[in-house]
Amino acid sequence: MLIAVLLPLGLFFFPLWKITLEAPQYPTPLGMYIHINDFSDVHPHDIKNINLMNHYVGMKYIPEAIPEFKIFPIGIIITSFIGLIIAFKGNYKWFLFWFILMIVLSSAGLYDFYLWEHDYGHDLDPKAIMKFTNPDGSVMGFQPPLFGSKDILNFKAHSYPRLGALFLGLGIAASFIAYLTGKKNKQKNSS
Amino acid sequence: MRNILKSTVALLSVLVAFTSCDTASKSNSGALSSSAAEKVYVAPGEHDEFYAFISGGFSGQLSVYGLPSGRLFKVIPVFSLDAEKAYGYNEETKPMLNTSHGFVPWDDSHHPDISQTNGEIDGRWVFINGNNTPRIAKIDLSTFETTEIIEVPNSAGNHSSSFVTENSEYVVAGTRFSIPIPQKDMPIKDYKSNFKGALSFISIDPKHGHMDIKFQLIMPGFDYDLSHPGRGKSHGWFFFTTYNTEEASTLLEVNASQNDKDFIAAVNWKKIEDYVNNGGGTMMPANYAHNVYDEATHSATSTMKKEVRVVNPLDVPGAVYFLPTPKSPHGCDVDPSGEYIVGNGKLSANLTVHSFTKMLAAIENNKVAGDAYGIPILNFEDVLAGVVEQPGLGPLHTEFDGKGNAYTTFFISSEVVKWKLGTWEVVDRQPCFYSVGHLMIPGGNSQKPFGKYVLAMNKITKDRYLPTGPEVTQSAQLYDISGEKMELLLDFPTVGEPHYAAGCPADLIKPRSKKLFKLEDNKHPYATLNEADTKVVRDGKTVHIYMTTIRSHFAPDNIEGVKVGDKVYFHITNLEQDYDVPHGVSIIGANTSELLIMPGQTETFLWEPKQIGVWPFYCTDFCSALHQEMQGYVRVSPANSNTPLKWSLGEDIE
């Protein structure tokens, strides 16, 4: 269980997610890492250059900071703290509680990320230099995919989890394993 | 009648058929077989194996080509104005062309040479000489820009230059024309024994490459034609060819061709360096410009230096010897081992090769045949390593492949001849089209040449390309020298008249090539690092516009309050931080060139409006999808008007 608790702390060292934009003019693709508390360039100045590209279609600049960058790290620290107490004091049933807690919080985080992406891709400046419409006449959005790859005009956007997310996932999985082993041991002991 | 017509037509068709057959078979055979095309083909998106830095001759510039493709990548402005890059036009680079004769907008660039470490080229800098108003320039190979120019005093026709010693201790500049030192008003006919020739040893700062004249050796009044450093065992020596040892001052084509032998001057610079380091030599009043471009301020400064250290060779015994060399030798080339010094006697039927070891032995045994103005002359036979017998007519230059072979150009017989060092036998010869001058093997002036290609640079082009009126392009030719026989692969046109060239593997330079300038490192005094700081400032009749560019607008783009008779400085900072997104700018009626501003860079141009009105400026480099929208206006009011100074972007000026 201790491993399960410690693994998500990897989020403070490794990026959670990565969005990559490929286009003919960018033989070296533009890319952005999303950390638990920051956005960062894959290559120097990538975010600045993504902003420059996106302003043509009226997308907002990627902000320096979003409220989530404050909330998420606190969330991780609190859940880790709870996890630590459980690891030392609690029994395996509490492991399951922590597992469910983490699943719920992570899902909420992902949903929040989706909402931000949706807003980023759809809340366009009405004075946008170029306006595109879908075949059905609605205003074209430029939301990057949550997970996977997608063609957006001349760009091909890729969005995939990175090492930080892997650590989080492994931590959550480890807590479930801890629960199962705990349960097995309990059954063994009682039988 | 009809039959006659028919048979004539038939006969003609047969003839035509035969003729075309003939051409077809011609193009299928010969040297230009399909494999030659494959050898120079660099597929789209692929990179060449070598960089070639080819002197621009009377263009004053340095061009950058890829080998084996022969594709031109860049013309680096060095000694001449370049309106395309604003070199010498913008306020930042004007000081680069300053000299003791004032602003000199042109020169004749000759012999590029790449910096070396431990006898191998290191790809950090290229040095090149301006021949007419003697100067040496340094080009930084991380930016491919000229970053320093030093004027060479006491020199005229800076031709036996700019060759670098094997640890880049010195770049050496020898005078071709001897002159009165110091300059004075005197009859030309008194040339003999009164005129002198200066050989300048310019030290290179190992870290920044900054140049400084360490000393000038004041030699007899010969013409010092070309030179090369010793290397390996001969490191510490420098060799200069001379002609006009007759010391003629008129009709040199006859009067300087009388002596059976001229000299190669062997200079022990290590010895002179010691002498100078111990306070030897004398400081002589002088006046020469030292121009340095600073990458942080994106600006050059010019400083006039007021003295130079001169050394009389007679004051340093054993530092200079003359090696007799037949008939006005031109190229002076040292093989990779440092043992052989080739004197390309341009009026001689044979090619003379001296031995460094034998030269040292002759000096050791004090075998002196005489002296010229007190400088000892060694015996020709004592220093001779060998002679390449009758290899061709008019030898000019020799390069080496590092595998024991030498390649010499022959101007008159128009060919490159391959011969073996040590046995002096001719191995192969290939014609040049036409009248070849210099040749270049990448790494040629080093211990480690890359003997895969030789590039011949021809003096005459004639019919090699589609004609373009009386003036045709200059031409280079690439030969494959990887085999026993040379194979002509490619002709390609060059910029100006190429003299020497320097080549090196692309891998030495490519990884260090800068993509942009970091905005945070921009220390230009008029830089504007973000749009919020843009402004227009009036100081009397001078107006400074602090402007920025980013896709796809200028900030500000509407300016009012400028008056006729003002001096308006546009200081433009390109806020882009993306590879290959420069912006350009100019305004109607500007008496200067456009600016072409790289990402993160600040450049300045001066505009002196002469007419009232509202005058547009615009981006001159197709920067983005909205490039055509990248424009602005300056309102120019009468000199005595009260129009207030205002500027804006994205809203109307109130």
Short mmCIF file of C-alpha atoms in Angstrom, two decimals, chain A residues 26 44-45 48-49 52-53 55-56 129-130, chain B residues 516 519 550-552 575-578 624 626:
data_model
loop_
_atom_site.label_atom_id
_atom_site.label_comp_id
_atom_site.label_asym_id
_atom_site.label_seq_id
_atom_site.Cartn_x
_atom_site.Cartn_y
_atom_site.Cartn_z
CA TYR A 26 6.88 22.09 -38.46
CA PRO A 44 11.90 26.02 -26.33
CA HIS A 45 9.12 28.49 -27.19
CA LYS A 48 4.43 30.75 -27.63
CA ASN A 49 4.37 29.35 -31.15
CA LEU A 52 0.78 32.35 -32.46
CA MET A 53 -0.73 29.67 -34.69
CA HIS A 55 -4.63 33.25 -32.77
CA TYR A 56 -5.44 33.03 -36.48
CA ILE A 129 -8.91 36.21 -38.52
CA MET A 130 -10.09 32.97 -40.07
CA LEU B 516 17.25 31.94 -33.51
CA LEU B 519 14.85 37.46 -26.80
CA ILE B 550 5.24 39.34 -34.61
CA ARG B 551 2.91 37.44 -36.94
CA SER B 552 1.35 39.35 -38.49
CA LEU B 575 9.55 39.11 -31.12
CA GLU B 576 9.27 35.76 -32.86
CA GLN B 577 10.97 32.80 -31.19
CA ASP B 578 10.43 30.25 -33.92
CA SER B 624 2.86 34.20 -42.59
CA LEU B 626 -1.39 37.37 -43.10
#
